[in-house]
PDB file of C-alpha atoms in Angstrom:
ATOM      1  CA  UNK V   1      16.145  -4.843   0.246  1.00 85.00           C
ATOM      2  CA  UNK V   2      14.317  -3.988   3.465  1.00 94.00           C
ATOM      3  CA  UNK V   3      14.196  -5.740   6.842  1.00 96.00           C
ATOM      4  CA  UNK V   4      11.096  -6.082   9.015  1.00 97.00           C
ATOM      5  CA  UNK V   5      10.706  -6.985  12.697  1.00 97.00           C
ATOM      6  CA  UNK V   6       7.304  -7.891  14.184  1.00 97.00           C
ATOM      7  CA  UNK V   7       6.898  -8.114  17.977  1.00 97.00           C
ATOM      8  CA  UNK V   8       3.894  -9.632  19.758  1.00 96.00           C
ATOM      9  CA  UNK V   9       3.402 -12.252  22.455  1.00 94.00           C
ATOM     10  CA  UNK V  10       0.572 -13.989  20.561  1.00 92.00           C
ATOM     11  CA  UNK V  11       1.785 -16.504  17.928  1.00 91.00           C
ATOM     12  CA  UNK V  12      -1.353 -16.136  15.801  1.00 88.00           C
ATOM     13  CA  UNK V  13      -0.875 -12.377  15.627  1.00 91.00           C
ATOM     14  CA  UNK V  14       2.745 -12.787  14.551  1.00 93.00           C
ATOM     15  CA  UNK V  15       1.707 -15.211  11.823  1.00 90.00           C
ATOM     16  CA  UNK V  16      -1.162 -12.983  10.727  1.00 89.00           C
ATOM     17  CA  UNK V  17       1.059  -9.908  10.453  1.00 93.00           C
ATOM     18  CA  UNK V  18       3.544 -11.864   8.333  1.00 92.00           C
ATOM     19  CA  UNK V  19       0.724 -12.646   5.913  1.00 89.00           C
ATOM     20  CA  UNK V  20      -1.372  -9.478   6.041  1.00 90.00           C
ATOM     21  CA  UNK V  21       0.679  -7.927   3.219  1.00 91.00           C
ATOM     22  CA  UNK V  22       2.806  -9.379   0.460  1.00 87.00           C
ATOM     23  CA  UNK V  23       5.887  -7.954   2.126  1.00 93.00           C
ATOM     24  CA  UNK V  24       8.213  -9.328  -0.531  1.00 89.00           C
ATOM     25  CA  UNK V  25       6.524  -7.249  -3.221  1.00 86.00           C
ATOM     26  CA  UNK V  26       7.547  -4.170  -1.240  1.00 89.00           C
ATOM     27  CA  UNK V  27      11.152  -5.297  -1.043  1.00 90.00           C
ATOM     28  CA  UNK V  28      11.109  -6.915   2.421  1.00 94.00           C
ATOM     29  CA  UNK V  29      13.320  -9.955   1.954  1.00 89.00           C
ATOM     30  CA  UNK V  30      14.139 -10.371   5.658  1.00 93.00           C
ATOM     31  CA  UNK V  31      11.254 -10.748   8.148  1.00 95.00           C
ATOM     32  CA  UNK V  32      11.795 -11.731  11.781  1.00 96.00           C
ATOM     33  CA  UNK V  33       9.484 -12.043  14.785  1.00 96.00           C
ATOM     34  CA  UNK V  34       9.951 -11.837  18.556  1.00 97.00           C
ATOM     35  CA  UNK V  35       7.551 -12.570  21.407  1.00 95.00           C
ATOM     36  CA  UNK V  36       9.176 -10.485  24.148  1.00 95.00           C
ATOM     37  CA  UNK V  37      10.551  -6.959  24.426  1.00 94.00           C
ATOM     38  CA  UNK V  38      13.963  -8.127  25.658  1.00 94.00           C
ATOM     39  CA  UNK V  39      14.352 -10.454  22.676  1.00 95.00           C
ATOM     40  CA  UNK V  40      13.097  -7.696  20.375  1.00 96.00           C
ATOM     41  CA  UNK V  41      15.593  -5.135  21.618  1.00 95.00           C
ATOM     42  CA  UNK V  42      18.465  -7.594  21.307  1.00 94.00           C
ATOM     43  CA  UNK V  43      17.417  -8.716  17.832  1.00 95.00           C
ATOM     44  CA  UNK V  44      16.731  -5.192  16.593  1.00 95.00           C
ATOM     45  CA  UNK V  45      20.226  -4.049  17.549  1.00 94.00           C
ATOM     46  CA  UNK V  46      21.682  -6.952  15.555  1.00 92.00           C
ATOM     47  CA  UNK V  47      19.257  -6.753  12.622  1.00 93.00           C
ATOM     48  CA  UNK V  48      18.688  -2.978  12.431  1.00 94.00           C
ATOM     49  CA  UNK V  49      15.271  -3.371  10.773  1.00 96.00           C
ATOM     50  CA  UNK V  50      13.958  -0.707   8.430  1.00 96.00           C
ATOM     51  CA  UNK V  51      10.491  -1.069   9.961  1.00 97.00           C
ATOM     52  CA  UNK V  52       9.527  -2.610  13.307  1.00 97.00           C
ATOM     53  CA  UNK V  53       5.936  -3.285  14.355  1.00 97.00           C
ATOM     54  CA  UNK V  54       5.387  -3.603  18.121  1.00 97.00           C
ATOM     55  CA  UNK V  55       2.289  -4.588  20.051  1.00 94.00           C
ATOM     56  CA  UNK V  56       1.687  -2.052  22.807  1.00 93.00           C
ATOM     57  CA  UNK V  57       1.350  -4.765  25.485  1.00 93.00           C
ATOM     58  CA  UNK V  58       3.804  -7.656  25.307  1.00 93.00           C
ATOM     59  CA  UNK V  59       3.324  -9.724  28.432  1.00 89.00           C
ATOM     60  CA  UNK V  60       3.808  -7.297  31.300  1.00 90.00           C
ATOM     61  CA  UNK V  61       6.059  -5.073  29.193  1.00 92.00           C
ATOM     62  CA  UNK V  62       5.163  -2.158  26.957  1.00 94.00           C
ATOM     63  CA  UNK V  63       6.161  -1.924  23.336  1.00 93.00           C
ATOM     64  CA  UNK V  64       6.838   1.805  23.559  1.00 93.00           C
ATOM     65  CA  UNK V  65       9.358   1.219  26.367  1.00 93.00           C
ATOM     66  CA  UNK V  66      11.294  -1.127  24.084  1.00 94.00           C
ATOM     67  CA  UNK V  67      11.123   1.465  21.304  1.00 95.00           C
ATOM     68  CA  UNK V  68      12.504   4.086  23.676  1.00 92.00           C
ATOM     69  CA  UNK V  69      15.434   1.797  24.488  1.00 92.00           C
ATOM     70  CA  UNK V  70      16.105   1.387  20.776  1.00 93.00           C
ATOM     71  CA  UNK V  71      15.854   5.145  20.223  1.00 90.00           C
ATOM     72  CA  UNK V  72      18.600   5.577  22.806  1.00 89.00           C
ATOM     73  CA  UNK V  73      20.710   3.204  20.703  1.00 87.00           C
ATOM     74  CA  UNK V  74      20.144   5.573  17.735  1.00 88.00           C
ATOM     75  CA  UNK V  75      18.682   2.951  15.420  1.00 91.00           C
ATOM     76  CA  UNK V  76      17.298   4.441  12.173  1.00 91.00           C
ATOM     77  CA  UNK V  77      14.301   2.072  12.379  1.00 95.00           C
ATOM     78  CA  UNK V  78      10.786   3.363  11.685  1.00 94.00           C
ATOM     79  CA  UNK V  79       8.316   2.125  14.305  1.00 95.00           C
ATOM     80  CA  UNK V  80       4.625   1.223  14.207  1.00 95.00           C
ATOM     81  CA  UNK V  81       2.572   0.398  17.307  1.00 93.00           C
ATOM     82  CA  UNK V  82      -0.488  -1.864  17.189  1.00 92.00           C
ATOM     83  CA  UNK V  83      -2.883  -2.354  20.067  1.00 86.00           C
ATOM     84  CA  UNK V  84      -6.148  -3.925  21.087  1.00 82.00           C
ATOM     85  CA  UNK V  85      -6.747  -0.933  23.353  1.00 74.00           C
ATOM     86  CA  UNK V  86      -7.959   2.508  22.272  1.00 65.00           C
ATOM     87  CA  UNK V  87      -6.278   3.900  25.380  1.00 68.00           C
ATOM     88  CA  UNK V  88      -5.176   7.522  25.110  1.00 66.00           C
ATOM     89  CA  UNK V  89      -2.286   6.979  27.541  1.00 75.00           C
ATOM     90  CA  UNK V  90      -0.859   4.180  25.396  1.00 80.00           C
ATOM     91  CA  UNK V  91      -1.223   6.273  22.248  1.00 76.00           C
ATOM     92  CA  UNK V  92       0.362   9.276  23.944  1.00 77.00           C
ATOM     93  CA  UNK V  93       3.386   7.273  25.081  1.00 81.00           C
ATOM     94  CA  UNK V  94       3.780   5.790  21.612  1.00 79.00           C
ATOM     95  CA  UNK V  95       3.701   9.235  19.982  1.00 77.00           C
ATOM     96  CA  UNK V  96       6.349  10.484  22.408  1.00 80.00           C
ATOM     97  CA  UNK V  97       8.612   7.685  21.200  1.00 85.00           C
ATOM     98  CA  UNK V  98       8.249   8.920  17.637  1.00 83.00           C
ATOM     99  CA  UNK V  99       6.215   6.035  16.230  1.00 89.00           C
ATOM    100  CA  UNK V 100       4.791   6.574  12.750  1.00 86.00           C
ATOM    101  CA  UNK V 101       1.301   5.450  13.691  1.00 84.00           C
ATOM    102  CA  UNK V 102      -0.824   3.713  16.319  1.00 86.00           C
ATOM    103  CA  UNK V 103      -3.014   1.026  14.728  1.00 87.00           C
ATOM    104  CA  UNK V 104      -5.890  -0.645  16.521  1.00 84.00           C
ATOM    105  CA  UNK V 105      -6.329  -4.416  16.327  1.00 83.00           C
ATOM    106  CA  UNK V 106      -7.510  -6.136  14.313  1.00 82.00           C
ATOM    107  CA  UNK V 107      -5.147  -4.219  12.040  1.00 87.00           C
ATOM    108  CA  UNK V 108      -6.860  -3.120   8.833  1.00 83.00           C
ATOM    109  CA  UNK V 109      -4.897  -4.262   5.802  1.00 84.00           C
ATOM    110  CA  UNK V 110      -5.539  -1.074   3.830  1.00 81.00           C
ATOM    111  CA  UNK V 111      -4.405   1.224   6.648  1.00 83.00           C
ATOM    112  CA  UNK V 112      -1.220  -0.775   7.185  1.00 91.00           C
ATOM    113  CA  UNK V 113      -0.574  -0.848   3.453  1.00 88.00           C
ATOM    114  CA  UNK V 114      -0.906   2.930   3.131  1.00 83.00           C
ATOM    115  CA  UNK V 115       1.315   3.443   6.164  1.00 89.00           C
ATOM    116  CA  UNK V 116       4.038   1.110   4.890  1.00 92.00           C
ATOM    117  CA  UNK V 117       3.947   2.719   1.441  1.00 87.00           C
ATOM    118  CA  UNK V 118       4.299   6.189   2.997  1.00 83.00           C
ATOM    119  CA  UNK V 119       7.258   5.064   5.099  1.00 89.00           C
ATOM    120  CA  UNK V 120       8.978   3.474   2.092  1.00 88.00           C
ATOM    121  CA  UNK V 121       8.558   6.579  -0.052  1.00 81.00           C
ATOM    122  CA  UNK V 122       8.974   9.386   2.500  1.00 79.00           C
ATOM    123  CA  UNK V 123      11.269   7.834   5.101  1.00 84.00           C
ATOM    124  CA  UNK V 124      13.266   5.173   3.279  1.00 88.00           C
ATOM    125  CA  UNK V 125      13.388   7.136  -0.007  1.00 81.00           C
ATOM    126  CA  UNK V 126      12.179   4.156  -2.001  1.00 83.00           C
ATOM    127  CA  UNK V 127       9.442   3.892  -4.608  1.00 77.00           C
ATOM    128  CA  UNK V 128       6.276   1.821  -4.914  1.00 74.00           C
ATOM    129  CA  UNK V 129       5.522  -0.359  -7.922  1.00 61.00           C
ATOM    130  CA  UNK V 130       8.707   0.468  -9.826  1.00 47.00           C
ATOM    131  CA  UNK V 131      11.592  -0.092  -7.477  1.00 44.00           C
ATOM    132  CA  UNK V 132      15.008  -0.401  -9.125  1.00 43.00           C
ATOM    133  CA  UNK V 133      15.423  -3.824  -7.522  1.00 41.00           C
ATOM    134  CA  UNK V 134      12.224  -4.931  -9.235  1.00 41.00           C
ATOM    135  CA  UNK V 135      13.165  -3.750 -12.713  1.00 39.00           C
ATOM    136  CA  UNK V 136      14.356  -7.159 -13.852  1.00 43.00           C
ATOM    137  CA  UNK V 137      11.751  -9.159 -11.964  1.00 62.00           C
ATOM    138  CA  UNK V 138       9.243 -11.164 -13.920  1.00 74.00           C
ATOM    139  CA  UNK V 139       5.551 -10.990 -13.245  1.00 82.00           C
ATOM    140  CA  UNK V 140       4.582 -14.517 -12.052  1.00 84.00           C
ATOM    141  CA  UNK V 141       1.348 -14.581 -14.037  1.00 91.00           C
ATOM    142  CA  UNK V 142       2.195 -12.694 -17.240  1.00 91.00           C
ATOM    143  CA  UNK V 143       5.775 -13.956 -17.477  1.00 86.00           C
ATOM    144  CA  UNK V 144       7.137 -10.572 -18.562  1.00 86.00           C
ATOM    145  CA  UNK V 145       9.503  -8.127 -16.790  1.00 80.00           C
ATOM    146  CA  UNK V 146       7.681  -5.559 -14.673  1.00 73.00           C
ATOM    147  CA  UNK V 147       9.526  -2.699 -16.352  1.00 74.00           C
ATOM    148  CA  UNK V 148       7.920  -3.584 -19.707  1.00 86.00           C
ATOM    149  CA  UNK V 149       4.474  -2.806 -18.295  1.00 88.00           C
ATOM    150  CA  UNK V 150       2.846   0.599 -18.030  1.00 90.00           C
ATOM    151  CA  UNK V 151       2.717   2.395 -14.693  1.00 86.00           C
ATOM    152  CA  UNK V 152      -1.046   1.939 -14.615  1.00 92.00           C
ATOM    153  CA  UNK V 153      -0.876  -1.831 -15.032  1.00 91.00           C
ATOM    154  CA  UNK V 154       1.972  -2.112 -12.522  1.00 85.00           C
ATOM    155  CA  UNK V 155      -0.160  -0.232 -10.030  1.00 85.00           C
ATOM    156  CA  UNK V 156      -3.073  -2.617 -10.602  1.00 90.00           C
ATOM    157  CA  UNK V 157      -0.789  -5.644 -10.228  1.00 87.00           C
ATOM    158  CA  UNK V 158       0.530  -4.210  -6.962  1.00 78.00           C
ATOM    159  CA  UNK V 159      -3.046  -3.993  -5.698  1.00 81.00           C
ATOM    160  CA  UNK V 160      -3.559  -7.646  -6.586  1.00 85.00           C
ATOM    161  CA  UNK V 161      -0.327  -8.868  -4.980  1.00 77.00           C
ATOM    162  CA  UNK V 162      -1.007  -6.991  -1.735  1.00 70.00           C
ATOM    163  CA  UNK V 163      -4.782  -7.455  -1.507  1.00 78.00           C
ATOM    164  CA  UNK V 164      -5.503 -10.760  -3.268  1.00 83.00           C
ATOM    165  CA  UNK V 165      -7.168 -12.117  -0.117  1.00 82.00           C
ATOM    166  CA  UNK V 166      -9.790  -9.388  -0.305  1.00 84.00           C
ATOM    167  CA  UNK V 167     -12.761  -8.914  -2.624  1.00 88.00           C
ATOM    168  CA  UNK V 168     -11.007  -7.263  -5.581  1.00 90.00           C
ATOM    169  CA  UNK V 169     -13.103  -6.480  -8.654  1.00 94.00           C
ATOM    170  CA  UNK V 170     -12.601  -4.395 -11.768  1.00 95.00           C
ATOM    171  CA  UNK V 171     -15.202  -1.983 -10.422  1.00 95.00           C
ATOM    172  CA  UNK V 172     -13.472  -1.556  -7.047  1.00 93.00           C
ATOM    173  CA  UNK V 173     -10.082  -1.011  -8.716  1.00 93.00           C
ATOM    174  CA  UNK V 174     -11.574   1.515 -11.159  1.00 94.00           C
ATOM    175  CA  UNK V 175     -13.179   3.430  -8.304  1.00 93.00           C
ATOM    176  CA  UNK V 176      -9.873   3.678  -6.451  1.00 87.00           C
ATOM    177  CA  UNK V 177      -8.118   4.861  -9.606  1.00 89.00           C
ATOM    178  CA  UNK V 178     -11.037   7.179 -10.427  1.00 91.00           C
ATOM    179  CA  UNK V 179     -11.438   5.666 -13.875  1.00 93.00           C
ATOM    180  CA  UNK V 180     -14.297   4.220 -15.906  1.00 95.00           C
ATOM    181  CA  UNK V 181     -14.383   0.462 -15.238  1.00 95.00           C
ATOM    182  CA  UNK V 182     -15.162  -0.487 -18.840  1.00 96.00           C
ATOM    183  CA  UNK V 183     -12.305   1.634 -20.184  1.00 96.00           C
ATOM    184  CA  UNK V 184      -9.899   0.353 -17.508  1.00 95.00           C
ATOM    185  CA  UNK V 185     -10.859  -3.242 -18.280  1.00 96.00           C
ATOM    186  CA  UNK V 186     -10.153  -2.704 -21.978  1.00 96.00           C
ATOM    187  CA  UNK V 187      -6.745  -1.171 -21.217  1.00 95.00           C
ATOM    188  CA  UNK V 188      -5.839  -4.074 -18.946  1.00 96.00           C
ATOM    189  CA  UNK V 189      -6.840  -6.667 -21.554  1.00 97.00           C
ATOM    190  CA  UNK V 190      -4.950  -4.829 -24.305  1.00 95.00           C
ATOM    191  CA  UNK V 191      -1.708  -4.869 -22.340  1.00 94.00           C
ATOM    192  CA  UNK V 192      -1.948  -8.231 -20.552  1.00 95.00           C
ATOM    193  CA  UNK V 193      -4.089 -10.265 -22.980  1.00 95.00           C
ATOM    194  CA  UNK V 194      -6.371 -11.300 -20.107  1.00 96.00           C
ATOM    195  CA  UNK V 195      -9.150  -9.937 -17.928  1.00 96.00           C
ATOM    196  CA  UNK V 196      -8.333  -8.644 -14.460  1.00 97.00           C
ATOM    197  CA  UNK V 197     -10.553 -11.376 -12.993  1.00 96.00           C
ATOM    198  CA  UNK V 198      -8.466 -14.005 -14.821  1.00 96.00           C
ATOM    199  CA  UNK V 199      -5.201 -12.507 -13.584  1.00 96.00           C
ATOM    200  CA  UNK V 200      -6.531 -12.427 -10.015  1.00 96.00           C
ATOM    201  CA  UNK V 201      -7.683 -16.048 -10.203  1.00 96.00           C
ATOM    202  CA  UNK V 202      -4.311 -17.271 -11.501  1.00 95.00           C
ATOM    203  CA  UNK V 203      -2.388 -15.266  -8.894  1.00 92.00           C
ATOM    204  CA  UNK V 204      -4.586 -16.709  -6.154  1.00 93.00           C
ATOM    205  CA  UNK V 205      -4.034 -20.226  -7.475  1.00 95.00           C
ATOM    206  CA  UNK V 206      -0.268 -19.711  -7.439  1.00 91.00           C
ATOM    207  CA  UNK V 207      -0.330 -18.477  -3.853  1.00 88.00           C
ATOM    208  CA  UNK V 208      -2.609 -21.370  -2.856  1.00 91.00           C
ATOM    209  CA  UNK V 209      -0.114 -23.827  -4.357  1.00 91.00           C
ATOM    210  CA  UNK V 210       2.691 -22.217  -2.345  1.00 85.00           C
ATOM    211  CA  UNK V 211       0.714 -22.582   0.883  1.00 84.00           C
ATOM    212  CA  UNK V 212      -0.229 -26.188   0.098  1.00 89.00           C
ATOM    213  CA  UNK V 213       3.376 -27.207  -0.573  1.00 87.00           C
ATOM    214  CA  UNK V 214       4.999 -25.206   2.236  1.00 78.00           C
ATOM    215  CA  UNK V 215       2.527 -25.614   5.115  1.00 78.00           C
ATOM    216  CA  UNK V 216       0.312 -28.232   6.742  1.00 80.00           C
ATOM    217  CA  UNK V 217      -2.647 -25.860   6.971  1.00 83.00           C
ATOM    218  CA  UNK V 218      -6.088 -27.205   6.113  1.00 88.00           C
ATOM    219  CA  UNK V 219      -7.334 -26.588   2.574  1.00 93.00           C
ATOM    220  CA  UNK V 220     -10.273 -24.589   3.906  1.00 92.00           C
ATOM    221  CA  UNK V 221      -7.872 -22.222   5.679  1.00 87.00           C
ATOM    222  CA  UNK V 222      -5.757 -21.862   2.542  1.00 90.00           C
ATOM    223  CA  UNK V 223      -8.834 -21.138   0.429  1.00 91.00           C
ATOM    224  CA  UNK V 224      -9.866 -18.343   2.781  1.00 88.00           C
ATOM    225  CA  UNK V 225      -6.321 -16.979   2.935  1.00 85.00           C
ATOM    226  CA  UNK V 226      -6.184 -16.520  -0.841  1.00 90.00           C
ATOM    227  CA  UNK V 227      -9.609 -14.906  -1.033  1.00 90.00           C
ATOM    228  CA  UNK V 228     -12.116 -17.741  -1.454  1.00 93.00           C
ATOM    229  CA  UNK V 229     -14.974 -17.782   1.044  1.00 90.00           C
ATOM    230  CA  UNK V 230     -16.687 -20.564  -0.923  1.00 94.00           C
ATOM    231  CA  UNK V 231     -14.650 -23.757  -0.601  1.00 94.00           C
ATOM    232  CA  UNK V 232     -16.405 -25.506  -3.512  1.00 95.00           C
ATOM    233  CA  UNK V 233     -15.643 -22.528  -5.749  1.00 95.00           C
ATOM    234  CA  UNK V 234     -11.988 -22.764  -4.710  1.00 96.00           C
ATOM    235  CA  UNK V 235     -11.855 -26.509  -5.497  1.00 96.00           C
ATOM    236  CA  UNK V 236     -13.420 -25.907  -8.919  1.00 95.00           C
ATOM    237  CA  UNK V 237     -10.876 -23.239  -9.859  1.00 95.00           C
ATOM    238  CA  UNK V 238      -7.962 -25.253  -8.479  1.00 95.00           C
ATOM    239  CA  UNK V 239      -8.933 -28.426 -10.332  1.00 95.00           C
ATOM    240  CA  UNK V 240      -9.477 -26.493 -13.552  1.00 94.00           C
ATOM    241  CA  UNK V 241      -6.159 -24.651 -13.332  1.00 94.00           C
ATOM    242  CA  UNK V 242      -3.840 -27.410 -12.082  1.00 94.00           C
ATOM    243  CA  UNK V 243      -5.701 -30.467 -13.344  1.00 94.00           C
ATOM    244  CA  UNK V 244      -5.667 -32.009  -9.871  1.00 94.00           C
ATOM    245  CA  UNK V 245      -7.165 -31.392  -6.448  1.00 94.00           C
ATOM    246  CA  UNK V 246      -5.329 -29.570  -3.648  1.00 94.00           C
ATOM    247  CA  UNK V 247      -5.088 -32.848  -1.714  1.00 92.00           C
ATOM    248  CA  UNK V 248      -3.585 -34.666  -4.696  1.00 92.00           C
ATOM    249  CA  UNK V 249      -0.997 -31.907  -5.109  1.00 92.00           C
ATOM    250  CA  UNK V 250       0.005 -32.147  -1.463  1.00 89.00           C
ATOM    251  CA  UNK V 251       0.223 -35.947  -1.521  1.00 87.00           C
ATOM    252  CA  UNK V 252       2.511 -35.921  -4.579  1.00 80.00           C
ATOM    253  CA  UNK V 253       4.890 -33.328  -3.138  1.00 68.00           C
TER     254      UNK V 253
END
């Protein structure tokens, strides 16, 4: 299992980065955050994270200076810098520290996803979509072990679990896989006994339930977080799937 450290002095950024990807699906079971470079250096030495994401400006400190301190401690951590500034000097300093990439804020989910996948495969010598640790895991929607599914379907499910908050459609998935959408849809139904749109809806409902029961966030925020821009549409799906409203579920918990 992997460990992740996220460092930024803005609480909303820290929370957003924790949610931008389904880190657990990639094997990150331990995620920690820090809001200062001193705390980050101290925690990193204790935690030894596999990946650490630093903001370039943390208060009056610089993320790349903290990374340099950690490099001197010979940590095997792979570093990513994020910044709200497209400043060449910042990028240059980050590169000198050996960071894997310099991402501009707001961080694009797809770019971060590709970067994390590359680090896992090329740097951490892991695999995507068929990790040994996942071989006995059950898919939360289909209720079957992941290793009983084809590589193609596992790849599609990985897209859903990491990008469910985005506008995922059969057409968009087919384009990324360079396949005919009708043919891909038939393959998915044959193996899972449901349409991709149905799988996506159920997965979103499950994540929404988790947020409702584990946070005090407003229902509108939760709806947007799981990919619903239309709140009424979200309520309709939720009521149909769970047989009760989001508010009723929260009140009964």
